[in-house]
mmCIF file of C-alpha atoms in Angstrom:
data_model
loop_
_atom_site.group_PDB
_atom_site.id
_atom_site.type_symbol
_atom_site.label_atom_id
_atom_site.label_comp_id
_atom_site.label_asym_id
_atom_site.label_seq_id
_atom_site.Cartn_x
_atom_site.Cartn_y
_atom_site.Cartn_z
ATOM 1 C CA MET A 1 -17.562 -58.322 -21.449
ATOM 2 C CA LYS A 2 -14.659 -57.713 -19.104
ATOM 3 C CA ARG A 3 -13.866 -54.372 -20.786
ATOM 4 C CA THR A 4 -17.501 -53.337 -20.607
ATOM 5 C CA MET A 5 -17.641 -54.110 -16.886
ATOM 6 C CA LEU A 6 -14.397 -52.212 -16.250
ATOM 7 C CA GLY A 7 -15.751 -49.264 -18.207
ATOM 8 C CA CYS A 8 -18.924 -49.258 -16.110
ATOM 9 C CA ILE A 9 -16.895 -49.360 -12.918
ATOM 10 C CA ALA A 10 -14.694 -46.476 -14.088
ATOM 11 C CA ALA A 11 -17.724 -44.419 -15.093
ATOM 12 C CA ALA A 12 -19.387 -45.117 -11.757
ATOM 13 C CA SER A 13 -16.224 -44.033 -9.957
ATOM 14 C CA ILE A 14 -16.130 -40.734 -11.848
ATOM 15 C CA VAL A 15 -19.791 -40.052 -11.121
ATOM 16 C CA ALA A 16 -19.236 -40.876 -7.453
ATOM 17 C CA ALA A 17 -16.216 -38.584 -7.284
ATOM 18 C CA LEU A 18 -18.092 -35.741 -8.923
ATOM 19 C CA GLY A 19 -20.996 -36.333 -6.609
ATOM 20 C CA ALA A 20 -18.693 -36.276 -3.595
ATOM 21 C CA GLY A 21 -17.105 -33.037 -4.788
ATOM 22 C CA GLY A 22 -20.499 -31.461 -5.286
ATOM 23 C CA ALA A 23 -21.668 -32.574 -1.859
ATOM 24 C CA LEU A 24 -18.469 -31.258 -0.305
ATOM 25 C CA ALA A 25 -18.972 -27.875 -1.942
ATOM 26 C CA GLN A 26 -22.599 -27.772 -0.840
ATOM 27 C CA ASP A 27 -21.655 -28.372 2.802
ATOM 28 C CA TYR A 28 -18.426 -26.369 2.688
ATOM 29 C CA PRO A 29 -17.351 -24.688 4.878
ATOM 30 C CA THR A 30 -18.208 -26.405 8.154
ATOM 31 C CA ARG A 31 -15.290 -25.003 10.167
ATOM 32 C CA PRO A 32 -12.934 -21.994 10.129
ATOM 33 C CA ILE A 33 -10.809 -21.269 7.054
ATOM 34 C CA LYS A 34 -7.186 -20.192 7.311
ATOM 35 C CA PHE A 35 -5.490 -17.590 5.085
ATOM 36 C CA VAL A 36 -1.721 -18.051 5.492
ATOM 37 C CA VAL A 37 0.417 -14.946 4.892
ATOM 38 C CA GLY A 38 4.138 -15.540 4.436
ATOM 39 C CA TYR A 39 5.073 -12.127 5.810
ATOM 40 C CA ALA A 40 4.843 -10.225 9.082
ATOM 41 C CA ALA A 41 1.617 -8.655 10.285
ATOM 42 C CA GLY A 42 0.981 -5.077 9.207
ATOM 43 C CA GLY A 43 2.484 -5.283 5.723
ATOM 44 C CA PRO A 44 0.480 -4.802 2.511
ATOM 45 C CA THR A 45 -0.166 -8.523 1.942
ATOM 46 C CA ASP A 46 -1.312 -9.005 5.527
ATOM 47 C CA VAL A 47 -3.630 -5.994 5.461
ATOM 48 C CA ILE A 48 -5.202 -7.043 2.145
ATOM 49 C CA ALA A 49 -5.689 -10.592 3.447
ATOM 50 C CA ARG A 50 -7.476 -9.276 6.547
ATOM 51 C CA VAL A 51 -9.763 -6.986 4.555
ATOM 52 C CA VAL A 52 -10.857 -9.885 2.326
ATOM 53 C CA ALA A 53 -11.061 -12.317 5.266
ATOM 54 C CA GLN A 54 -13.564 -10.085 7.018
ATOM 55 C CA ASP A 55 -15.881 -10.093 4.004
ATOM 56 C CA VAL A 56 -15.506 -13.820 3.309
ATOM 57 C CA THR A 57 -16.295 -14.588 6.960
ATOM 58 C CA ALA A 58 -19.617 -12.826 6.549
ATOM 59 C CA SER A 59 -20.492 -14.379 3.181
ATOM 60 C CA LEU A 60 -19.549 -18.004 3.976
ATOM 61 C CA GLY A 61 -20.723 -18.006 7.584
ATOM 62 C CA GLN A 62 -17.443 -19.346 8.980
ATOM 63 C CA ALA A 63 -14.546 -17.494 10.540
ATOM 64 C CA VAL A 64 -11.610 -16.802 8.236
ATOM 65 C CA ILE A 65 -8.405 -16.582 10.251
ATOM 66 C CA VAL A 66 -5.255 -14.883 8.965
ATOM 67 C CA GLU A 67 -2.103 -16.656 10.126
ATOM 68 C CA ASN A 68 1.312 -15.065 9.629
ATOM 69 C CA ARG A 69 4.127 -17.518 8.920
ATOM 70 C CA ALA A 70 6.904 -15.126 7.976
ATOM 71 C CA GLY A 71 10.353 -16.065 6.753
ATOM 72 C CA ALA A 72 12.496 -16.933 3.727
ATOM 73 C CA ASN A 73 10.761 -14.349 1.516
ATOM 74 C CA GLY A 74 7.430 -16.127 1.804
ATOM 75 C CA ASN A 75 8.794 -19.666 1.367
ATOM 76 C CA ILE A 76 7.858 -20.873 4.855
ATOM 77 C CA GLY A 77 4.181 -20.014 4.504
ATOM 78 C CA THR A 78 4.020 -21.273 0.929
ATOM 79 C CA GLU A 79 5.595 -24.631 1.771
ATOM 80 C CA THR A 80 3.242 -25.023 4.741
ATOM 81 C CA VAL A 81 0.187 -24.652 2.520
ATOM 82 C CA ALA A 82 1.630 -26.931 -0.172
ATOM 83 C CA ARG A 83 1.744 -29.725 2.441
ATOM 84 C CA SER A 84 -1.724 -28.981 3.860
ATOM 85 C CA PRO A 85 -4.838 -31.096 3.186
ATOM 86 C CA ALA A 86 -6.539 -30.264 -0.127
ATOM 87 C CA ASP A 87 -9.887 -29.504 1.473
ATOM 88 C CA GLY A 88 -10.257 -25.742 1.037
ATOM 89 C CA TYR A 89 -9.560 -24.881 4.668
ATOM 90 C CA THR A 90 -5.966 -23.636 4.219
ATOM 91 C CA LEU A 91 -5.002 -21.116 1.533
ATOM 92 C CA ILE A 92 -1.816 -19.190 0.851
ATOM 93 C CA VAL A 93 -2.083 -15.478 0.177
ATOM 94 C CA ASN A 94 0.527 -15.445 -2.539
ATOM 95 C CA THR A 95 2.680 -12.616 -3.825
ATOM 96 C CA LEU A 96 5.361 -12.076 -6.448
ATOM 97 C CA SER A 97 7.647 -14.452 -4.536
ATOM 98 C CA HIS A 98 5.442 -17.451 -5.372
ATOM 99 C CA ASN A 99 6.739 -17.542 -8.948
ATOM 100 C CA VAL A 100 10.042 -15.743 -8.434
ATOM 101 C CA ASN A 101 11.500 -17.737 -5.509
ATOM 102 C CA PRO A 102 11.739 -21.023 -7.470
ATOM 103 C CA LEU A 103 13.256 -19.148 -10.411
ATOM 104 C CA LEU A 104 15.952 -17.462 -8.321
ATOM 105 C CA ASN A 105 16.470 -20.149 -5.685
ATOM 106 C CA PRO A 106 15.408 -23.529 -7.080
ATOM 107 C CA ASP A 107 17.332 -25.339 -4.338
ATOM 108 C CA LYS A 108 15.707 -23.385 -1.500
ATOM 109 C CA ALA A 109 12.090 -23.217 -2.683
ATOM 110 C CA ARG A 110 10.755 -26.666 -1.793
ATOM 111 C CA TYR A 111 7.568 -26.388 -3.802
ATOM 112 C CA ASP A 112 6.437 -26.338 -7.421
ATOM 113 C CA PRO A 113 4.454 -23.132 -8.057
ATOM 114 C CA VAL A 114 2.195 -24.911 -10.561
ATOM 115 C CA LYS A 115 1.955 -28.580 -9.578
ATOM 116 C CA ASP A 116 1.548 -28.013 -5.832
ATOM 117 C CA PHE A 117 -1.260 -25.435 -5.970
ATOM 118 C CA ALA A 118 -4.749 -24.811 -7.283
ATOM 119 C CA PRO A 119 -5.508 -21.156 -8.172
ATOM 120 C CA VAL A 120 -8.515 -19.540 -6.489
ATOM 121 C CA SER A 121 -8.430 -15.843 -7.411
ATOM 122 C CA LEU A 122 -6.117 -12.967 -8.159
ATOM 123 C CA ALA A 123 -7.297 -10.299 -5.729
ATOM 124 C CA VAL A 124 -5.230 -7.198 -6.506
ATOM 125 C CA ILE A 125 -2.055 -6.051 -8.174
ATOM 126 C CA LEU A 126 0.367 -3.621 -6.531
ATOM 127 C CA PRO A 127 1.890 -1.051 -8.891
ATOM 128 C CA GLN A 128 5.007 0.877 -7.953
ATOM 129 C CA VAL A 129 6.304 4.420 -8.188
ATOM 130 C CA VAL A 130 9.838 5.561 -8.973
ATOM 131 C CA VAL A 131 10.949 7.801 -6.130
ATOM 132 C CA VAL A 132 13.953 10.020 -5.503
ATOM 133 C CA ALA A 133 14.811 12.400 -2.679
ATOM 134 C CA TYR A 134 12.743 15.564 -2.845
ATOM 135 C CA ASP A 135 15.815 17.716 -3.563
ATOM 136 C CA SER A 136 17.410 15.217 -5.965
ATOM 137 C CA PRO A 137 18.863 16.714 -9.159
ATOM 138 C CA LEU A 138 17.158 13.869 -11.045
ATOM 139 C CA LYS A 139 13.835 15.350 -12.153
ATOM 140 C CA SER A 140 12.683 12.674 -14.593
ATOM 141 C CA ILE A 141 13.323 9.143 -15.803
ATOM 142 C CA ALA A 142 15.198 10.728 -18.712
ATOM 143 C CA ASP A 143 17.557 12.447 -16.253
ATOM 144 C CA LEU A 144 18.116 9.199 -14.394
ATOM 145 C CA VAL A 145 18.875 7.218 -17.559
ATOM 146 C CA ALA A 146 21.109 9.959 -18.933
ATOM 147 C CA LYS A 147 23.223 9.886 -15.767
ATOM 148 C CA ALA A 148 23.413 6.086 -15.887
ATOM 149 C CA ARG A 149 24.533 6.176 -19.514
ATOM 150 C CA SER A 150 27.191 8.795 -18.884
ATOM 151 C CA SER A 151 28.583 7.062 -15.791
ATOM 152 C CA PRO A 152 28.028 3.268 -15.785
ATOM 153 C CA GLY A 153 27.572 2.002 -12.239
ATOM 154 C CA ALA A 154 27.273 5.479 -10.748
ATOM 155 C CA VAL A 155 23.483 5.426 -10.354
ATOM 156 C CA THR A 156 22.265 3.402 -7.369
ATOM 157 C CA TYR A 157 18.844 1.946 -6.693
ATOM 158 C CA GLY A 158 17.540 0.460 -3.463
ATOM 159 C CA SER A 159 15.261 -2.444 -2.723
ATOM 160 C CA ALA A 160 13.809 -4.468 0.132
ATOM 161 C CA GLY A 161 16.163 -7.318 -0.759
ATOM 162 C CA ASN A 162 17.496 -9.459 -3.572
ATOM 163 C CA GLY A 163 14.810 -10.880 -5.825
ATOM 164 C CA GLY A 164 12.050 -8.577 -4.595
ATOM 165 C CA SER A 165 9.810 -6.426 -6.756
ATOM 166 C CA ALA A 166 11.988 -3.300 -6.468
ATOM 167 C CA HIS A 167 15.142 -5.236 -7.371
ATOM 168 C CA LEU A 168 13.506 -6.820 -10.409
ATOM 169 C CA ALA A 169 11.965 -3.531 -11.562
ATOM 170 C CA GLY A 170 15.371 -1.852 -11.322
ATOM 171 C CA ALA A 171 16.930 -4.697 -13.304
ATOM 172 C CA LEU A 172 14.192 -4.290 -15.916
ATOM 173 C CA LEU A 173 14.988 -0.576 -16.241
ATOM 174 C CA GLU A 174 18.681 -1.384 -16.667
ATOM 175 C CA LEU A 175 17.829 -3.902 -19.359
ATOM 176 C CA ARG A 176 15.388 -1.685 -21.244
ATOM 177 C CA SER A 177 17.613 1.397 -21.051
ATOM 178 C CA GLY A 178 20.843 -0.438 -21.884
ATOM 179 C CA THR A 179 22.541 0.923 -18.773
ATOM 180 C CA GLN A 180 24.500 -0.440 -15.845
ATOM 181 C CA MET A 181 23.316 0.637 -12.394
ATOM 182 C CA LEU A 182 24.246 -0.496 -8.894
ATOM 183 C CA HIS A 183 21.633 -2.404 -6.888
ATOM 184 C CA VAL A 184 21.731 -1.766 -3.133
ATOM 185 C CA PRO A 185 19.592 -4.285 -1.195
ATOM 186 C CA PHE A 186 18.272 -3.580 2.303
ATOM 187 C CA ARG A 187 16.307 -5.581 4.852
ATOM 188 C CA GLY A 188 12.938 -4.149 3.957
ATOM 189 C CA ASN A 189 11.398 -1.272 2.028
ATOM 190 C CA ALA A 190 11.493 1.179 4.938
ATOM 191 C CA PRO A 191 15.300 1.287 5.388
ATOM 192 C CA ALA A 192 15.770 1.444 1.619
ATOM 193 C CA LEU A 193 13.415 4.399 1.343
ATOM 194 C CA THR A 194 15.168 6.133 4.245
ATOM 195 C CA GLU A 195 18.434 6.046 2.304
ATOM 196 C CA VAL A 196 16.724 7.345 -0.824
ATOM 197 C CA MET A 197 15.189 10.254 1.110
ATOM 198 C CA ALA A 198 18.612 11.028 2.582
ATOM 199 C CA GLY A 199 20.107 11.103 -0.916
ATOM 200 C CA ARG A 200 22.567 8.297 -0.224
ATOM 201 C CA VAL A 201 20.779 6.066 -2.752
ATOM 202 C CA ASP A 202 19.629 7.660 -6.012
ATOM 203 C CA PHE A 203 16.211 6.063 -6.472
ATOM 204 C CA MET A 204 14.027 3.040 -5.965
ATOM 205 C CA PHE A 205 10.830 1.452 -7.195
ATOM 206 C CA TYR A 206 8.469 1.598 -4.224
ATOM 207 C CA PRO A 207 4.901 0.382 -3.574
ATOM 208 C CA MET A 208 2.371 3.203 -3.781
ATOM 209 C CA ILE A 209 1.363 2.756 -0.151
ATOM 210 C CA GLY A 210 1.950 5.947 1.832
ATOM 211 C CA VAL A 211 4.020 7.650 -0.861
ATOM 212 C CA ALA A 212 1.471 10.436 -1.457
ATOM 213 C CA ASP A 213 1.937 11.539 2.164
ATOM 214 C CA LEU A 214 5.718 11.657 1.741
ATOM 215 C CA VAL A 215 5.284 13.769 -1.397
ATOM 216 C CA ALA A 216 3.068 16.196 0.531
ATOM 217 C CA GLN A 217 5.733 16.378 3.245
ATOM 218 C CA LYS A 218 8.348 17.179 0.576
ATOM 219 C CA ARG A 219 10.456 14.161 1.480
ATOM 220 C CA VAL A 220 10.321 12.375 -1.892
ATOM 221 C CA ARG A 221 9.542 13.172 -5.498
ATOM 222 C CA VAL A 222 7.834 10.700 -7.798
ATOM 223 C CA LEU A 223 9.364 10.468 -11.269
ATOM 224 C CA ALA A 224 6.954 7.923 -12.763
ATOM 225 C CA VAL A 225 4.242 5.376 -11.980
ATOM 226 C CA THR A 226 4.132 1.824 -13.301
ATOM 227 C CA THR A 227 0.379 1.845 -13.910
ATOM 228 C CA GLN A 228 -1.043 1.686 -17.427
ATOM 229 C CA GLN A 229 -2.704 5.081 -17.027
ATOM 230 C CA PRO A 230 -1.612 8.150 -15.001
ATOM 231 C CA HIS A 231 -2.580 7.711 -11.356
ATOM 232 C CA PRO A 232 -5.009 10.188 -9.735
ATOM 233 C CA ASP A 233 -2.941 10.292 -6.535
ATOM 234 C CA TYR A 234 0.029 11.658 -8.490
ATOM 235 C CA PRO A 235 -1.255 14.397 -10.790
ATOM 236 C CA GLY A 236 1.204 15.417 -13.474
ATOM 237 C CA VAL A 237 3.413 12.363 -12.933
ATOM 238 C CA PRO A 238 3.942 10.344 -16.146
ATOM 239 C CA THR A 239 3.706 6.598 -16.486
ATOM 240 C CA MET A 240 6.808 4.590 -17.313
ATOM 241 C CA ALA A 241 5.407 4.181 -20.830
ATOM 242 C CA GLN A 242 5.052 7.944 -21.191
ATOM 243 C CA SER A 243 8.630 8.209 -19.938
ATOM 244 C CA GLY A 244 9.807 6.067 -22.832
ATOM 245 C CA PHE A 245 9.692 2.606 -21.259
ATOM 246 C CA PRO A 246 6.458 0.734 -22.023
ATOM 247 C CA GLY A 247 5.667 -2.633 -20.500
ATOM 248 C CA PHE A 248 6.336 -1.908 -16.834
ATOM 249 C CA GLU A 249 2.599 -2.156 -16.190
ATOM 250 C CA ASP A 250 2.879 -5.908 -16.866
ATOM 251 C CA TYR A 251 5.546 -6.449 -14.211
ATOM 252 C CA VAL A 252 3.401 -6.050 -11.131
ATOM 253 C CA GLY A 253 3.230 -7.585 -7.696
ATOM 254 C CA PRO A 254 0.112 -9.739 -7.260
ATOM 255 C CA VAL A 255 -1.766 -10.584 -4.106
ATOM 256 C CA GLY A 256 -3.888 -13.651 -4.740
ATOM 257 C CA PHE A 257 -5.218 -16.817 -3.178
ATOM 258 C CA LEU A 258 -4.085 -20.389 -3.836
ATOM 259 C CA ALA A 259 -5.204 -23.687 -2.358
ATOM 260 C CA PRO A 260 -3.233 -26.955 -2.229
ATOM 261 C CA ALA A 261 -3.316 -28.996 -5.420
ATOM 262 C CA GLY A 262 -6.158 -31.478 -5.504
ATOM 263 C CA THR A 263 -8.705 -29.221 -3.816
ATOM 264 C CA PRO A 264 -12.105 -30.070 -5.383
ATOM 265 C CA GLN A 265 -13.096 -27.657 -8.128
ATOM 266 C CA PRO A 266 -16.519 -26.882 -6.596
ATOM 267 C CA VAL A 267 -14.749 -25.755 -3.411
ATOM 268 C CA LEU A 268 -12.334 -23.593 -5.405
ATOM 269 C CA ASP A 269 -15.269 -22.030 -7.237
ATOM 270 C CA LYS A 270 -17.092 -21.305 -3.981
ATOM 271 C CA LEU A 271 -14.021 -19.654 -2.485
ATOM 272 C CA SER A 272 -13.376 -17.668 -5.642
ATOM 273 C CA THR A 273 -16.967 -16.429 -5.738
ATOM 274 C CA ALA A 274 -16.761 -15.293 -2.107
ATOM 275 C CA ILE A 275 -13.439 -13.500 -2.658
ATOM 276 C CA ARG A 276 -14.676 -11.765 -5.804
ATOM 277 C CA ALA A 277 -17.851 -10.708 -3.987
ATOM 278 C CA SER A 278 -15.635 -9.076 -1.365
ATOM 279 C CA LEU A 279 -13.603 -7.285 -4.022
ATOM 280 C CA SER A 280 -16.753 -5.957 -5.698
ATOM 281 C CA LYS A 281 -17.926 -4.116 -2.573
ATOM 282 C CA PRO A 282 -17.398 -0.327 -2.894
ATOM 283 C CA ALA A 283 -16.200 -0.038 0.722
ATOM 284 C CA THR A 284 -13.646 -2.814 0.212
ATOM 285 C CA GLN A 285 -12.485 -1.328 -3.076
ATOM 286 C CA GLU A 286 -11.905 2.043 -1.406
ATOM 287 C CA ARG A 287 -9.917 0.488 1.437
ATOM 288 C CA LEU A 288 -7.727 -1.397 -1.035
ATOM 289 C CA ARG A 289 -7.302 1.641 -3.290
ATOM 290 C CA ALA A 290 -6.066 3.580 -0.253
ATOM 291 C CA LEU A 291 -3.361 0.904 0.087
ATOM 292 C CA GLY A 292 -2.224 1.576 -3.473
ATOM 293 C CA ALA A 293 -3.786 -1.629 -4.788
ATOM 294 C CA VAL A 294 -5.607 -2.090 -8.093
ATOM 295 C CA VAL A 295 -8.531 -4.463 -7.605
ATOM 296 C CA VAL A 296 -8.762 -7.356 -10.092
ATOM 297 C CA GLY A 297 -10.757 -10.393 -8.942
ATOM 298 C CA SER A 298 -10.626 -13.472 -11.168
ATOM 299 C CA THR A 299 -11.951 -16.981 -11.591
ATOM 300 C CA PRO A 300 -9.665 -19.945 -10.870
ATOM 301 C CA ALA A 301 -9.138 -20.489 -14.615
ATOM 302 C CA GLU A 302 -8.328 -16.820 -15.204
ATOM 303 C CA TYR A 303 -5.856 -16.802 -12.348
ATOM 304 C CA GLN A 304 -4.191 -19.961 -13.595
ATOM 305 C CA ALA A 305 -3.609 -18.323 -16.990
ATOM 306 C CA TRP A 306 -2.344 -15.130 -15.335
ATOM 307 C CA LEU A 307 0.141 -17.018 -13.156
ATOM 308 C CA LYS A 308 1.491 -18.863 -16.197
ATOM 309 C CA GLY A 309 2.137 -15.594 -18.026
ATOM 310 C CA ASP A 310 3.595 -14.036 -14.882
ATOM 311 C CA ALA A 311 6.123 -16.854 -14.473
ATOM 312 C CA GLU A 312 7.146 -16.533 -18.112
ATOM 313 C CA ARG A 313 7.648 -12.755 -17.793
ATOM 314 C CA TRP A 314 9.806 -12.971 -14.685
ATOM 315 C CA GLY A 315 11.699 -15.994 -15.946
ATOM 316 C CA GLU A 316 12.697 -14.210 -19.132
ATOM 317 C CA LEU A 317 13.746 -11.082 -17.202
ATOM 318 C CA ILE A 318 15.793 -13.039 -14.665
ATOM 319 C CA ARG A 319 17.605 -14.940 -17.416
ATOM 320 C CA THR A 320 18.145 -11.976 -19.733
ATOM 321 C CA ALA A 321 19.192 -9.491 -17.042
ATOM 322 C CA LYS A 322 21.176 -12.210 -15.227
ATOM 323 C CA VAL A 323 19.492 -11.369 -11.943
ATOM 324 C CA ARG A 324 20.973 -13.189 -8.965
ATOM 325 C CA SER A 325 19.619 -13.669 -5.481
ATOM 326 C CA ASP A 326 22.971 -13.206 -3.745
#
């Protein structure tokens, strides 16, 4: 009798909780929503967040505010959201650093990328291009690898900093080509690219944003793209796979949305639906494509699976290539 009564109470509690979640989702949102970006205003993540925020504001009928909390390679913004109420009103616009920071700096990243967050949607992925100075003697990935093999440590590659996408992509090329190159970190992509254009650094993996203009100005040459198929903005430029190094298309920088762990599933689903509706709009897709982004859009479950695979990919690379953050 006692067990039966306890079972009834437990069942009633579950029904009540589900009912509360459903009611919350039905009323949600009743006040402004905040998209937290862990980087400065004007960068790719910030711009993408603002494009989506504009659409979600219209579809949900509440203002979506983008708040920049820059610092520590995204850690400050991420930790802020991890400690926020799990009510769907504060989301982190996550990037590559979400999974990579705890792998490279477990003592500095004060959050668990899985346990502390609930996936909402993967919005876009950001492929890269391999760029050299326009007058560089390196005309292909084969040339670059051949030089690295003939003179270990002589080939240099730049990045926006240790542990960033360009650093990890360069480490992946070293690993796959069996070469030893010299990583040169800078404080941002812009100063790194400046040194590449000047010929003081041999090459770098760079986000597609704005590169087509630099090619037209004859300031850089693109040796390869990391997309699965050749990119229409770079006619005649091979993919990394066509250059002899398949798999680079899997090592991409994501821009997605995560809520604090414990956010009710109906709220996550409502947010995900609104974000995916934004990403399906032709005008939004064109704006994002102009930024060099490949639109994805996913359900919470799909994004959860993607993040798991992403962490495994980067974890294996960091261990195998012995990538360090200092």
